[in-house]
Amino acid sequence: MTLEFFLLLFFYFSITIAVIGYGILFSKIFSVENSLNIGLYGLYGLFFLIIYSYLSHVFIAHGKVHNLIILIIGVIFFLLYFHTKINKKELFITFVNFSILFIGLLIFKTHDDFPYYHFPYSYYITQEPMLVGIGQFNHGFRTPSSIFYLNSMFYLPFIKYFSFYIPSLIIMGFANQIFLSNIFHHIKKKEINFLYYLNILLILFFCIFFYRVQEHGTDRSAQILIGILFLQFLYFLKFDNQSEFRINHLLIILGIIVSLKAFYLIYLIFILPLFIILFRENKKKLFFKFFQNKFFLLFVLLVFLVIFVYFINTGCLLYPASFTCFENFSWSLGVEQA
């Protein structure tokens, strides 16, 4: 039991480090690393891994060897770049933050839907490449989520499927890092304003009401990220010299939210008031930057992948919206079931 505990602890921190490593690499490729903290590096890393997991599962199962290679590469990137990209004090705070969350991982039960379809779907991805029509199995297989694909990426030697609840936990951990980094930045700059208090309010709210980290499922993770999205939107409206980079943050966070559950596609309407404000404030340059942004193409790619998986599973573009369903495929669930 002691050995199993330390193996789980070792892989838990290794996964966290690897995700940050991929975030650093991803941000370096797109030249946005000068505006990131560890929390944002983490979300960038998750965004990269979600896209990779959707694409790779079309061709291969996410087995232990494959996942171990992905983990090692992420850790290597972290070790190569963290000393130049990450503040040592922030790294210590990250360690404390994720250590506290690990305790929550041990003492709370899993989400009620975990045995019903979170675990079966995640395990299926580790055993088989993409299969057509799995929505016929049960209702859970009709509603895929990027959480399941992240779970499958962390199916590793020794700990196997005991890591399947780690993605929800690290999403909360990276969210806490963003709030804490913002709070310390406000204190350092002596900007004790509305945004400073909003960061405090959000971190208190999520830590108090969402403290049962193993029970998060897909909705809690999405709701936490919606809080981050709203916060980043308010920072963007400051229209400072970081505004162009904050467009990247908005697209990354919105992309992860949409991938968690098709229902959250409704948050695409968030883009409308953003465009209205840009025109009212005569910020047309930022408006066009939004569509010229490389992350916009990646965002569109992720939305396409989500819709593609829904279609392959159910014959519907967005199950259970019946008007998106096709009847003429052998695996289609049909309009009546939807």
Tab-separated table of N, CA and C in Angstrom, residues 40 178 182 227-237 246 249-250 253:
chain	number	residue	atom	x	y	z
A	40	LEU	N	-1.399	29.568	-16.530
A	40	LEU	CA	-1.673	29.680	-17.965
A	40	LEU	C	-0.829	28.692	-18.770
A	178	ILE	N	-3.585	30.716	-11.426
A	178	ILE	CA	-3.904	31.958	-12.148
A	178	ILE	C	-4.413	33.013	-11.175
A	182	ASN	N	-2.376	36.489	-10.226
A	182	ASN	CA	-3.017	37.791	-10.417
A	182	ASN	C	-3.030	38.602	-9.123
A	227	GLY	N	-15.185	30.832	-14.998
A	227	GLY	CA	-14.746	31.918	-14.116
A	227	GLY	C	-13.454	32.540	-14.603
A	228	ILE	N	-12.494	31.697	-15.031
A	228	ILE	CA	-11.223	32.195	-15.578
A	228	ILE	C	-11.469	32.978	-16.870
A	229	LEU	N	-12.365	32.464	-17.717
A	229	LEU	CA	-12.680	33.137	-18.985
A	229	LEU	C	-13.232	34.531	-18.727
A	230	PHE	N	-14.168	34.640	-17.811
A	230	PHE	CA	-14.765	35.932	-17.473
A	230	PHE	C	-13.701	36.891	-16.940
A	231	LEU	N	-12.807	36.371	-16.111
A	231	LEU	CA	-11.738	37.192	-15.551
A	231	LEU	C	-10.790	37.693	-16.642
A	232	GLN	N	-10.394	36.785	-17.542
A	232	GLN	CA	-9.499	37.183	-18.630
A	232	GLN	C	-10.163	38.209	-19.549
A	233	PHE	N	-11.466	38.078	-19.713
A	233	PHE	CA	-12.213	39.040	-20.530
A	233	PHE	C	-12.115	40.437	-19.918
A	234	LEU	N	-12.240	40.533	-18.596
A	234	LEU	CA	-12.153	41.825	-17.916
A	234	LEU	C	-10.748	42.405	-18.017
A	235	TYR	N	-9.733	41.547	-17.921
A	235	TYR	CA	-8.358	42.035	-18.095
A	235	TYR	C	-8.134	42.510	-19.530
A	236	PHE	N	-8.723	41.806	-20.480
A	236	PHE	CA	-8.595	42.197	-21.884
A	236	PHE	C	-9.168	43.592	-22.108
A	237	LEU	N	-10.274	43.917	-21.412
A	237	LEU	CA	-10.943	45.207	-21.599
A	237	LEU	C	-10.135	46.379	-21.056
A	246	ARG	N	-3.772	38.431	-24.646
A	246	ARG	CA	-4.950	37.957	-23.920
A	246	ARG	C	-6.008	37.378	-24.868
A	249	HIS	N	-5.231	33.831	-24.729
A	249	HIS	CA	-5.750	33.196	-23.505
A	249	HIS	C	-7.239	32.915	-23.636
A	250	LEU	N	-7.980	33.881	-24.162
A	250	LEU	CA	-9.424	33.722	-24.307
A	250	LEU	C	-9.759	32.535	-25.206
A	253	ILE	N	-8.808	29.102	-23.402
A	253	ILE	CA	-9.732	28.752	-22.325
A	253	ILE	C	-11.101	28.389	-22.888
